[in-house]
Amino acid sequence: MQTTRTLSILGRIQFLSLVGLVLFPVLSLNSQETFTDPILVTDGSGGASQSRIAIAPGRVYIISTVGSNIAVRLFSSTSEFETTLPSEGLGQGDPSVQSTLSGGVQIAYTQEGEVHGSEGREVHLITSFGQTFSDSSNLSQHPADDYAPILTKDSFGEPVIFWTRSEDSNHEIIRFNPLTEQTTSVAGGQFPSAIVGIDGVTHLIYSRDRDLYYKNDRSTNLEEAEEVRVVSTPNVSEYNVSIGLGTSGEVLVAFESAGSLFISLLNNEGRFGNPFELVSGGASDPQLLQESNGKIFLAYTLSGDIYYSDLTNLVAPKPIRVTHTPDSVETRPDMRLDIHGDLHLSYYLDGEVYYVTNSSKPEVSFEADHVTGEQPLHVQFSDTTQGQVEVWLWDFGDGTTSEEQNPQHVYEAPGAYTVSLSVIGPGGQSELVMEEYITVQNPSNLMWTPDMEVFPQQENVWIPVIGSFVEPVGAISIAGYFDTNLITLNEITLTSTYSLTASPELFITNISNEGAEGFFTVAMLVDFPDTGGEDGAGNGEFEGRVLPPGDRRRLVNLICDLNSQTAFEESAQIRLANTVGPTRISCTYTIGTASQFPVLTSGQIKFLDIFNPEPTFVRSDVDLNGSRDISDAISLLDYLFLGNFQLKCPDAADYDDSGLVDLSDAIAILAFQFLGDRTPAIPFPTEGADPTEDNLPECEL
């Protein structure tokens, strides 16, 4: 059996030190990742001196000291924003920044001026929520000089703030408690650096008399905690110190001394071992970056360029060069990683602050689960973009858009649609346009009510529900709503319908004229299990009868009265809908054993002017004798081929309301009367006005 053991950071260092290996040789200094071109953050005046960076979801905040003010620059996937913090005194500086759980940032900084009796600096805290800021809070409120604030977060995301307070020749480290809003002196020293572990323990490092010291509050509060010397070099100063924690909670301290960078770790006895040199000669500005997953990165300056290294494993970390400008000197780097693991870094050059990132431009792509289908076509789009994306902008080609990553969309009309996706990430923007990517075909199954023209207060108005279906139908359900202030629905009938030709064995209707919005439901089964016999049980078998496929066939007729409140030019509607009534009936065709949902369309019922009435007629009553029989077809054939019959109402002879009167109308009349074929267009079977405009002569009644 083989056992594998993973050494902690401390264990790896101790082991490698024993065997005499050089842990941190500066290897392959020409190793360089691809970063974006530097972006100028500050105003170009040359007055910048400090910068800090923070990352929130979809946002990069860069906080800089420019002249006597703190400048804030926000980069997001969709916009940029810049401003300066409000000032209460002579000048601002020493920014320290952390992101908040809500996506903003908190900034600790110093404000110089005679505030609260102080002639030195005061430490302030302000919170940004995108482009808005809270009021600044003065945390120190002390006549001494307060400076060098360090802002970190505890395991709950709450701010933990330390700074230096100097009065006369005394220097002490001050801690601010945001819960009590009280300050406490926790140690003697200057220039603190701090971090809070996931266990809630606060680790503090600071300098005093050219040496570095460490405390934590694991066993007691920081004021009473034991002070541990990190390094003692009487004739050499250590500065630019920062602190981090390893994957197993090891305390890691980085600092600069005599032009080199050093690392020191706390051992199992609670003491720091001898520091070892990470970068030798020409190095400065070390900045440790501690990630929540235990990863540790170090950014620093070497020979005028910015580098960083991953210290998580410590074994010969390869330095990565971020900048390479032989004629310039970049210094004072600050670094953060986003949730995707991409690096964001700010640095100082010739009085300005610059920003770079190694986030790559996303390679946009997408796919759909259906690219062809009938109206309405339900499509699930999926983003398959490679790279980091924070914003998705979809255009479906039908006038609608979405900002979801993987949206669902319904195409309501036939046609070919071009779809585009624009993605924006830290590394830039990409767009993909797919020409005529989605093809929506005409639907096979339809159900609708036609447009109609009626008179106010007209009674016994027949409003058909019409359908088209390409496969045999075993059952039909119909449901809809109507305005009871305008319409009273009296009856639903199969008379003069295509449905009646199948002799349905079950026909159930439900009408409600209650309330402001009435509703109706219809259930029709062409075939019903046999329940014959003396005991009513029958054999329970179906006969297999169905309603054959039909195009523009009248399914049922709704017989209505138009109420007295209706007025000229007002309109009403029988609105077909799904999930109607207490039993939530929908409009469906049962094809085989599955319910198919047809495309629903609801026509307008327009009320005519009773003082200027339009001619009314019944469709297919060609001879205007009030009955529909074979004489209508004979009269129309006489008109078309012999010229003896005088056609007084061409619209009555226009069987399908096509705007033309020809042989097909005579054939349709005969087919309806003798074969039960397609029902005439409205108005039928009661009188009404022609609902469509055409070039036929008006009726002479």
XYZ file of C-alpha atoms in Angstrom:
701
model
C 0.000 0.000 0.000
C 1.408 3.347 -1.014
C 0.742 6.477 1.048
C 1.041 9.945 -0.446
C 1.427 12.942 1.861
C 1.113 16.557 0.755
C 3.443 18.904 2.621
C 2.137 22.228 3.870
C 3.942 25.425 2.944
C 5.837 25.328 6.206
C 6.701 21.642 5.753
C 7.975 22.178 2.231
C 10.159 25.068 3.334
C 11.622 23.118 6.266
C 12.320 20.083 4.069
C 13.927 22.032 1.274
C 15.999 24.040 3.720
C 17.347 20.809 5.225
C 18.524 19.498 1.881
C 20.052 22.851 1.034
C 17.986 23.673 -2.029
C 17.577 27.227 -3.183
C 13.874 27.858 -2.872
C 13.375 31.011 -4.871
C 15.902 31.450 -7.637
C 14.959 34.190 -10.046
C 14.405 31.931 -13.022
C 13.431 32.736 -16.595
C 13.033 36.439 -16.097
C 11.876 36.706 -19.682
C 8.745 34.601 -18.897
C 5.839 36.846 -19.752
C 2.096 36.296 -19.950
C -0.093 38.192 -22.360
C -1.577 41.264 -20.715
C -3.742 43.960 -22.174
C -2.145 47.191 -23.258
C -1.757 49.493 -20.240
C -4.760 51.707 -19.582
C -4.062 55.155 -18.154
C -6.125 55.412 -14.983
C -5.247 58.878 -13.693
C -5.766 62.227 -15.374
C -2.400 62.639 -17.121
C -1.301 65.542 -14.934
C 1.657 63.635 -13.497
C 0.512 64.167 -9.929
C -0.282 60.565 -8.960
C 1.654 58.914 -6.158
C -0.237 55.872 -4.826
C -2.774 53.333 -6.064
C -4.775 50.393 -4.790
C -7.065 48.010 -6.678
C -10.184 46.044 -5.701
C -12.346 43.560 -7.590
C -16.113 43.147 -7.294
C -18.292 41.012 -9.597
C -18.165 42.696 -13.002
C -16.220 45.687 -11.660
C -12.634 46.815 -11.187
C -12.016 49.712 -8.804
C -8.698 51.559 -8.867
C -8.133 54.038 -6.063
C -5.281 56.539 -6.580
C -3.790 59.502 -4.809
C -3.596 62.318 -7.355
C -2.232 65.579 -6.008
C -4.090 66.172 -2.755
C -7.153 64.053 -3.557
C -8.216 60.416 -3.686
C -9.411 59.570 -7.201
C -11.719 56.630 -7.903
C -11.843 54.948 -11.317
C -14.420 52.239 -11.956
C -14.156 49.861 -14.909
C -17.145 47.619 -15.545
C -18.209 45.483 -18.464
C -20.653 48.107 -19.693
C -19.298 51.479 -18.561
C -16.534 53.474 -16.943
C -16.783 56.020 -14.163
C -14.376 58.307 -12.359
C -14.659 60.760 -9.501
C -12.777 62.098 -6.476
C -13.687 61.602 -2.849
C -15.171 64.585 -1.007
C -12.481 66.406 0.940
C -12.816 68.096 4.333
C -9.269 69.368 4.716
C -6.016 70.115 3.004
C -5.277 66.784 1.380
C -5.950 63.058 1.177
C -3.697 60.023 0.845
C -2.753 56.504 2.009
C -5.683 54.666 0.350
C -6.442 51.075 1.324
C -9.379 49.299 -0.318
C -11.459 46.115 -0.055
C -14.491 44.928 -1.997
C -17.798 44.387 -0.195
C -20.247 41.505 -0.380
C -22.745 43.806 -2.118
C -20.405 44.484 -5.040
C -19.079 47.863 -3.888
C -15.842 48.859 -2.186
C -14.773 50.335 1.123
C -11.891 52.787 1.130
C -9.829 53.727 4.165
C -7.691 56.830 3.674
C -6.135 59.784 5.470
C -7.505 63.303 5.471
C -5.109 66.080 6.369
C -6.240 69.316 7.996
C -7.542 70.887 11.166
C -10.408 68.485 11.763
C -11.569 67.559 15.284
C -8.717 69.593 16.738
C -6.068 67.695 14.813
C -3.206 69.368 13.019
C -2.100 66.045 11.508
C -4.000 63.410 9.571
C -7.229 61.610 10.347
C -8.287 58.162 9.113
C -11.583 58.094 7.205
C -13.732 55.285 5.825
C -16.115 55.595 2.899
C -18.198 53.007 1.017
C -18.948 53.013 -2.692
C -21.935 51.309 -4.281
C -20.981 51.473 -7.945
C -21.150 55.173 -8.798
C -22.573 56.401 -5.501
C -20.782 56.921 -2.191
C -21.802 56.931 1.438
C -20.873 59.809 3.721
C -17.280 59.645 4.881
C -16.744 58.544 8.511
C -13.846 59.904 10.565
C -12.589 56.843 12.447
C -9.660 58.306 14.403
C -10.981 61.677 15.719
C -7.772 62.320 17.636
C -5.395 65.292 17.796
C -2.400 63.044 17.007
C -1.195 62.211 13.497
C -3.044 59.104 12.223
C -1.812 57.547 8.965
C -0.942 54.381 6.986
C -4.352 52.693 7.339
C -4.667 49.055 6.343
C -8.133 47.730 5.519
C -8.904 44.014 5.434
C -12.018 41.875 6.009
C -13.010 39.313 8.583
C -14.608 35.965 7.743
C -18.052 37.655 7.655
C -16.955 40.355 5.208
C -16.890 43.076 7.862
C -14.062 45.659 7.751
C -11.008 45.255 9.974
C -8.956 48.451 10.110
C -5.543 49.258 11.607
C -3.392 52.359 11.296
C -0.418 54.173 12.829
C -0.848 56.917 15.399
C 2.134 59.191 16.082
C 2.240 61.710 18.882
C 5.533 63.402 19.759
C 8.036 60.540 19.312
C 5.642 57.729 20.220
C 4.153 55.445 17.567
C 1.383 52.939 18.178
C -0.836 50.625 16.142
C -4.545 51.498 16.423
C -7.398 49.115 15.726
C -10.917 50.315 14.914
C -13.883 48.156 15.919
C -16.789 48.823 13.502
C -19.330 47.268 15.887
C -18.522 49.524 18.855
C -16.996 52.330 16.761
C -14.179 52.438 19.310
C -10.417 52.570 18.777
C -7.854 50.571 20.734
C -4.077 50.730 20.848
C -2.859 47.161 20.252
C 0.923 47.540 19.892
C 3.794 49.958 19.678
C 4.992 50.431 16.120
C 4.250 51.729 12.620
C 3.042 50.692 9.172
C 0.803 47.730 9.974
C -0.244 44.914 7.671
C -3.019 42.513 8.691
C -5.114 39.585 7.550
C -7.989 37.612 9.077
C -8.106 33.857 8.559
C -11.200 31.797 7.866
C -11.046 30.745 11.525
C -11.563 34.384 12.549
C -8.027 34.842 13.897
C -6.506 38.248 13.145
C -2.802 38.281 12.219
C -0.963 41.615 12.567
C 2.535 42.567 11.415
C 4.203 45.955 12.002
C 7.622 47.612 12.267
C 9.408 49.173 15.235
C 13.000 50.327 15.537
C 13.932 48.861 12.136
C 12.595 45.404 13.023
C 9.332 43.572 12.281
C 6.924 42.202 14.901
C 3.900 39.922 14.824
C 0.781 39.337 16.948
C -2.423 37.334 16.667
C -5.597 37.146 18.748
C -6.026 33.378 18.746
C -5.763 33.077 22.532
C -6.384 36.603 23.744
C -7.048 40.073 22.397
C -4.336 41.811 20.431
C -3.565 44.288 23.204
C -2.521 41.465 25.528
C -1.199 39.016 22.913
C 2.457 38.006 22.911
C 4.642 39.986 20.543
C 6.873 37.862 18.300
C 9.895 39.305 16.532
C 9.919 38.419 12.851
C 13.435 39.541 12.053
C 16.193 41.398 13.849
C 18.762 43.253 11.778
C 20.098 46.129 13.906
C 21.768 48.015 11.090
C 19.258 47.322 8.280
C 15.625 48.414 7.954
C 12.776 46.161 6.807
C 9.865 47.864 5.164
C 7.007 47.476 2.679
C 5.831 44.503 4.702
C 2.784 42.389 3.830
C 1.275 39.244 5.308
C -0.539 36.148 4.004
C -1.779 32.746 5.114
C -1.016 29.390 3.544
C -3.478 26.644 2.708
C -3.025 25.152 6.183
C -3.036 28.484 7.984
C 0.731 29.089 7.889
C 1.701 32.738 8.434
C 3.798 34.095 5.571
C 5.509 37.498 5.747
C 7.109 39.283 2.767
C 9.238 42.377 3.147
C 11.891 44.477 1.453
C 15.375 45.034 2.838
C 18.510 46.430 1.225
C 17.150 46.100 -2.294
C 16.096 42.465 -1.951
C 12.822 40.705 -1.177
C 12.572 38.237 1.680
C 10.087 35.663 2.955
C 9.730 34.497 6.544
C 7.324 31.931 7.985
C 6.025 31.249 11.469
C 7.129 27.786 12.641
C 5.352 25.254 14.834
C 6.877 26.759 17.971
C 5.280 30.110 17.256
C 8.525 31.721 16.145
C 9.745 32.961 12.773
C 12.624 31.187 11.129
C 15.458 32.937 9.389
C 14.162 34.889 6.388
C 15.230 33.618 3.012
C 15.870 35.740 -0.016
C 13.234 35.574 -2.713
C 14.631 38.117 -5.163
C 18.126 39.449 -4.912
C 19.125 42.981 -5.871
C 17.079 45.679 -7.563
C 13.776 44.481 -6.105
C 11.198 46.519 -4.204
C 7.513 47.070 -3.423
C 6.445 43.536 -2.438
C 2.674 43.079 -2.255
C 1.262 39.757 -1.067
C -2.145 38.804 -2.416
C -4.097 36.357 -0.281
C -6.931 34.475 -1.970
C -9.855 32.902 -0.121
C -8.912 29.464 -1.508
C -5.500 29.636 0.164
C -3.520 30.690 -2.894
C -0.836 33.325 -2.330
C 0.617 35.592 -4.989
C 3.385 38.146 -4.735
C 3.721 41.212 -6.954
C 6.916 43.246 -6.907
C 9.200 45.535 -8.885
C 12.495 44.269 -10.286
C 14.859 46.365 -12.382
C 12.084 48.761 -13.369
C 9.559 46.085 -14.436
C 6.578 44.558 -12.638
C 6.628 40.822 -11.836
C 4.447 38.422 -9.951
C 4.880 34.876 -8.623
C 2.547 32.189 -7.354
C 3.837 31.328 -3.872
C 1.187 28.706 -3.113
C 3.572 25.793 -3.645
C 6.758 27.782 -2.992
C 9.040 25.354 -4.816
C 10.955 27.468 -7.321
C 8.025 29.734 -8.269
C 8.443 31.072 -11.774
C 8.406 34.866 -11.869
C 6.064 36.219 -14.517
C 6.917 39.579 -16.020
C 3.896 41.835 -16.374
C 5.536 44.909 -17.915
C 8.646 45.324 -20.026
C 9.596 48.885 -20.875
C 13.401 49.236 -21.065
C 13.316 53.033 -20.917
C 10.789 53.343 -18.082
C 10.534 52.341 -14.439
C 7.248 50.896 -13.190
C 6.820 50.649 -9.432
C 4.287 50.242 -6.587
C 2.215 47.362 -7.974
C -1.070 46.294 -6.427
C -2.777 43.126 -7.572
C -6.104 41.290 -7.289
C -7.595 38.163 -8.847
C -11.206 37.941 -9.967
C -13.543 34.995 -9.500
C -12.313 33.518 -12.801
C -8.680 33.494 -11.665
C -7.666 36.374 -13.935
C -5.143 38.906 -12.701
C -5.844 42.634 -12.420
C -2.913 44.884 -11.595
C -2.291 48.601 -11.135
C 1.130 50.245 -11.007
C 2.862 53.627 -10.988
C 4.867 55.124 -13.856
C 6.114 58.715 -14.261
C 3.484 60.274 -12.019
C 0.585 58.258 -13.420
C -1.292 55.090 -12.500
C -1.873 52.368 -15.104
C -4.015 49.230 -15.189
C -3.470 45.902 -16.966
C -5.146 42.480 -16.885
C -4.376 39.072 -18.330
C -8.058 38.406 -19.002
C -8.333 37.280 -22.603
C -10.927 38.527 -25.042
C -13.795 36.017 -25.029
C -14.308 33.873 -28.130
C -18.061 34.127 -28.574
C -20.175 31.203 -29.745
C -23.677 29.903 -29.098
C -26.090 27.161 -30.103
C -29.833 26.477 -30.042
C -31.804 23.317 -29.375
C -34.100 24.050 -32.356
C -33.229 26.081 -35.437
C -36.259 25.042 -37.500
C -39.849 24.429 -36.471
C -43.422 25.550 -36.581
C -44.893 28.688 -35.100
C -44.821 29.173 -32.166
C -41.227 27.947 -32.004
C -39.779 27.608 -28.505
C -35.988 27.873 -28.612
C -33.481 27.323 -25.809
C -30.304 29.268 -26.583
C -27.030 28.217 -24.932
C -23.932 30.345 -24.605
C -20.834 28.310 -25.488
C -18.365 31.202 -25.388
C -14.767 30.457 -24.426
C -13.248 32.901 -21.952
C -14.490 35.056 -19.110
C -17.842 36.769 -19.702
C -19.723 39.157 -17.428
C -22.376 40.560 -19.762
C -24.475 38.812 -22.416
C -26.465 40.806 -24.988
C -28.736 38.681 -27.209
C -30.712 39.947 -30.197
C -33.228 37.381 -31.439
C -33.959 39.147 -34.729
C -37.650 39.726 -34.043
C -37.307 42.974 -32.124
C -36.674 41.340 -28.745
C -33.460 41.028 -26.712
C -32.178 39.368 -23.566
C -29.308 39.788 -21.101
C -29.505 36.247 -19.724
C -26.636 33.858 -20.335
C -28.834 31.026 -21.608
C -32.208 32.526 -22.512
C -35.378 30.848 -23.715
C -37.285 32.566 -26.496
C -40.552 31.997 -28.355
C -40.842 33.011 -32.013
C -44.478 33.955 -32.637
C -44.463 34.489 -36.419
C -43.145 32.569 -39.433
C -39.944 33.791 -41.033
C -36.150 33.558 -41.036
C -34.468 35.286 -38.094
C -30.890 36.498 -37.669
C -29.589 35.974 -34.140
C -26.615 37.772 -32.594
C -24.788 37.493 -29.278
C -22.463 40.137 -27.911
C -20.379 39.163 -24.868
C -18.321 41.469 -22.672
C -15.673 40.365 -20.228
C -12.604 41.741 -18.462
C -10.569 41.086 -21.610
C -12.866 42.875 -24.043
C -15.972 42.431 -26.204
C -16.830 39.949 -28.963
C -19.900 39.576 -31.178
C -21.248 36.734 -33.301
C -24.013 37.268 -35.879
C -25.730 34.203 -37.364
C -27.657 35.191 -40.483
C -31.128 33.582 -40.800
C -30.167 31.186 -38.007
C -33.746 30.412 -36.952
C -36.440 29.406 -39.463
C -40.037 29.453 -38.235
C -42.548 27.627 -40.412
C -46.258 28.174 -40.711
C -48.105 26.227 -38.032
C -49.951 23.003 -38.806
C -52.536 23.507 -36.063
C -54.497 26.750 -35.748
C -57.578 27.941 -33.874
C -59.098 31.403 -34.152
C -62.129 33.648 -34.125
C -62.540 35.920 -37.154
C -62.923 39.674 -37.345
C -66.602 40.647 -37.495
C -68.749 43.746 -37.965
C -72.007 43.901 -36.010
C -74.531 46.454 -34.806
C -74.861 47.658 -31.224
C -77.543 45.766 -29.296
C -77.740 43.137 -32.051
C -79.069 39.801 -30.839
C -78.462 36.217 -31.884
C -75.010 36.916 -33.318
C -73.171 33.742 -34.348
C -69.430 33.955 -33.765
C -67.567 30.914 -35.104
C -64.452 29.315 -33.647
C -62.489 28.135 -36.677
C -59.664 25.591 -36.836
C -57.060 24.045 -39.084
C -55.302 20.738 -38.357
C -53.296 18.409 -40.571
C -53.862 15.134 -38.708
C -57.059 13.361 -37.624
C -58.435 14.701 -34.355
C -60.110 12.566 -31.706
C -61.087 15.362 -29.330
C -61.169 19.148 -29.192
C -61.226 21.506 -26.232
C -61.878 25.232 -26.592
C -61.735 27.982 -23.962
C -61.792 31.755 -23.848
C -62.814 34.996 -22.192
C -65.141 37.891 -23.102
C -66.204 41.255 -21.698
C -69.605 40.833 -20.035
C -70.255 44.572 -20.278
C -70.392 44.195 -24.060
C -71.286 40.569 -24.730
C -73.713 38.046 -23.260
C -72.899 34.510 -24.365
C -76.111 32.463 -24.547
C -75.237 29.203 -26.228
C -72.482 27.169 -27.837
C -73.665 24.930 -30.668
C -72.351 22.467 -33.233
C -75.037 23.487 -35.741
C -73.588 24.280 -39.194
C -70.070 23.183 -38.203
C -67.496 20.781 -39.554
C -67.364 19.132 -36.145
C -70.955 17.947 -36.529
C -70.023 15.792 -39.533
C -68.166 13.434 -37.182
C -71.240 13.060 -34.916
C -69.344 13.636 -31.657
C -70.433 11.302 -28.869
C -69.614 13.789 -26.097
C -70.174 17.560 -26.226
C -69.966 19.556 -22.981
C -70.084 23.345 -22.664
C -69.759 25.686 -19.728
C -70.654 29.404 -19.888
C -70.146 32.043 -17.198
C -71.484 35.579 -17.704
C -70.593 36.539 -14.119
C -68.240 39.385 -13.276
C -66.547 41.834 -15.605
C -64.862 39.043 -17.559
C -66.908 36.024 -18.512
C -65.521 32.751 -19.741
C -66.542 29.641 -21.632
C -65.184 26.131 -22.069
C -65.986 23.384 -24.571
C -65.107 19.693 -24.545
C -65.878 17.527 -27.563
C -65.000 13.832 -27.978
C -65.620 12.293 -31.362
C -65.433 8.753 -29.985
C -66.404 7.615 -26.484
C -66.022 4.165 -24.877
C -69.006 1.872 -25.391
C -71.113 1.793 -22.215
C -74.114 -0.030 -23.697
C -75.841 -3.094 -22.293
C -78.333 -3.546 -19.512
C -75.795 -2.777 -16.786
C -74.381 0.257 -18.646
C -70.901 -1.253 -18.650
C -70.616 -2.075 -22.334
C -67.302 -3.372 -23.608
C -65.412 -0.130 -22.893
C -63.961 -0.058 -26.414
C -63.465 2.828 -28.797
C -64.771 2.643 -32.340
C -61.791 4.550 -33.663
C -63.785 7.409 -35.178
C -61.984 10.736 -35.668
C -62.546 14.135 -37.234
C -60.558 14.132 -40.508
C -57.909 16.780 -41.134
C -59.410 20.112 -42.114
C -58.378 23.569 -43.220
C -60.298 26.634 -41.973
C -63.140 24.510 -40.591
C -65.822 25.833 -38.268
C -65.520 23.952 -34.963
C -68.323 25.521 -32.886
C -70.574 28.577 -33.004
C -70.873 30.976 -30.094
C -74.348 32.576 -30.046
C -74.283 35.990 -28.374
C -76.305 39.102 -27.661
C -74.563 42.466 -27.803
C -75.438 44.489 -24.745
C -77.065 47.911 -24.684
C -73.837 49.565 -23.472
C -72.141 48.998 -26.799
C -71.617 52.062 -28.940
C -70.534 52.969 -32.462
C -66.833 52.386 -33.182
C -66.416 50.430 -29.962
C -65.032 46.897 -30.264
C -65.153 43.675 -28.336
C -63.370 40.354 -28.503
C -63.936 36.690 -27.855
C -60.410 35.953 -26.624
C -59.282 32.372 -27.000
C -56.929 31.395 -24.182
C -55.375 28.540 -22.242
C -55.898 27.532 -18.586
C -59.376 29.104 -18.449
C -61.925 28.763 -15.650
C -61.753 26.889 -12.354
C -60.769 23.667 -14.133
C -58.108 25.484 -16.230
C -59.228 24.248 -19.648
C -56.964 24.994 -22.633
C -57.466 25.060 -26.394
C -56.190 21.712 -27.701
C -56.502 19.143 -30.451
C -56.100 15.519 -29.346
C -54.101 13.779 -32.036
C -53.537 10.133 -31.221
C -53.031 10.152 -27.452
C -51.282 13.537 -27.240
C -52.707 17.018 -26.847
C -51.452 19.559 -29.375
C -51.707 23.261 -28.572
C -52.721 25.201 -31.695
C -51.665 28.769 -32.410
C -54.474 30.973 -31.098
C -55.699 34.158 -32.748
C -58.649 36.246 -31.598
C -60.397 38.596 -34.007
C -62.009 41.943 -33.230
C -65.784 42.447 -33.118
C -66.384 45.960 -34.431
C -69.655 47.816 -33.802
C -71.127 49.672 -36.773
C -72.976 52.970 -36.913
C -76.710 52.200 -36.706
C -77.530 55.549 -38.348
C -75.463 54.743 -41.431
C -75.900 50.998 -41.636
C -73.928 48.839 -43.995
C -75.779 46.184 -46.023
C -76.220 42.891 -44.178
C -76.504 39.433 -45.685
C -75.970 35.743 -44.972
C -73.008 34.176 -46.715
C -74.032 31.555 -49.381
C -77.632 32.904 -49.599
C -76.991 33.832 -53.235
C -80.613 34.391 -54.223
C -81.394 36.285 -50.957
C -84.508 34.182 -50.275
C -83.585 33.546 -46.619
C -82.698 29.880 -47.061
C -79.488 28.110 -48.019
C -80.127 25.286 -50.445
C -79.278 23.947 -53.884
C -81.028 26.903 -55.522
C -78.142 29.145 -54.378
C -75.591 27.073 -56.282
C -77.846 26.928 -59.375
C -78.391 30.705 -59.286
C -74.651 31.330 -59.042
C -73.891 28.967 -61.953
C -76.582 30.730 -64.014
C -74.951 34.091 -63.232
C -71.454 32.876 -64.102
C -72.174 30.938 -67.314
C -75.585 31.948 -68.683
C -75.921 35.515 -67.485
C -79.654 35.194 -66.736
C -79.491 35.532 -62.964
C -79.056 39.028 -61.556
C -76.535 38.892 -58.677
C -77.695 41.605 -56.266
C -75.229 40.767 -53.432
C -71.831 39.545 -54.676
C -70.561 39.269 -51.052
C -73.264 36.664 -50.327
C -71.984 34.603 -53.260
C -68.309 35.011 -52.167
C -68.386 31.761 -50.156
C -64.844 31.958 -48.713
C -64.670 35.805 -48.484
C -61.800 35.830 -50.971
C -62.955 39.014 -52.720
C -63.760 37.039 -55.897
C -66.924 35.320 -57.144
C -66.162 32.306 -59.376
C -66.891 28.636 -59.979
C -65.141 27.583 -56.751
C -67.854 29.375 -54.747
C -70.641 27.364 -56.431
C -68.718 24.123 -55.839
C -68.144 25.070 -52.174
C -71.887 25.705 -51.683
C -72.722 22.255 -53.074
C -69.939 20.562 -51.064
C -71.203 22.106 -47.837
C -74.832 21.214 -48.468
C -74.292 17.622 -49.626
C -70.930 16.595 -48.192
C -70.739 18.650 -45.017
C -67.591 20.330 -46.287
C -66.204 23.673 -45.117
C -68.732 26.093 -43.602
C -69.177 29.471 -45.329
C -67.218 32.444 -44.048
C -69.000 34.860 -41.744
C -71.614 36.237 -41.662
C -73.196 32.805 -41.364
C -75.723 31.412 -40.460
C -77.171 34.762 -39.292
C -77.107 38.140 -41.015
C -74.210 40.506 -40.655
C -72.012 42.989 -42.448
C -69.026 42.028 -44.561
C -66.008 42.022 -42.170
C -63.395 42.507 -44.888
C -62.824 45.171 -47.495
C -62.760 44.045 -51.125
C -63.537 45.277 -54.639
C -66.897 43.546 -54.992
C -69.905 45.821 -55.641
C -72.058 46.609 -52.629
C -75.228 44.637 -52.085
C -78.451 46.006 -53.574
C -80.969 45.020 -50.920
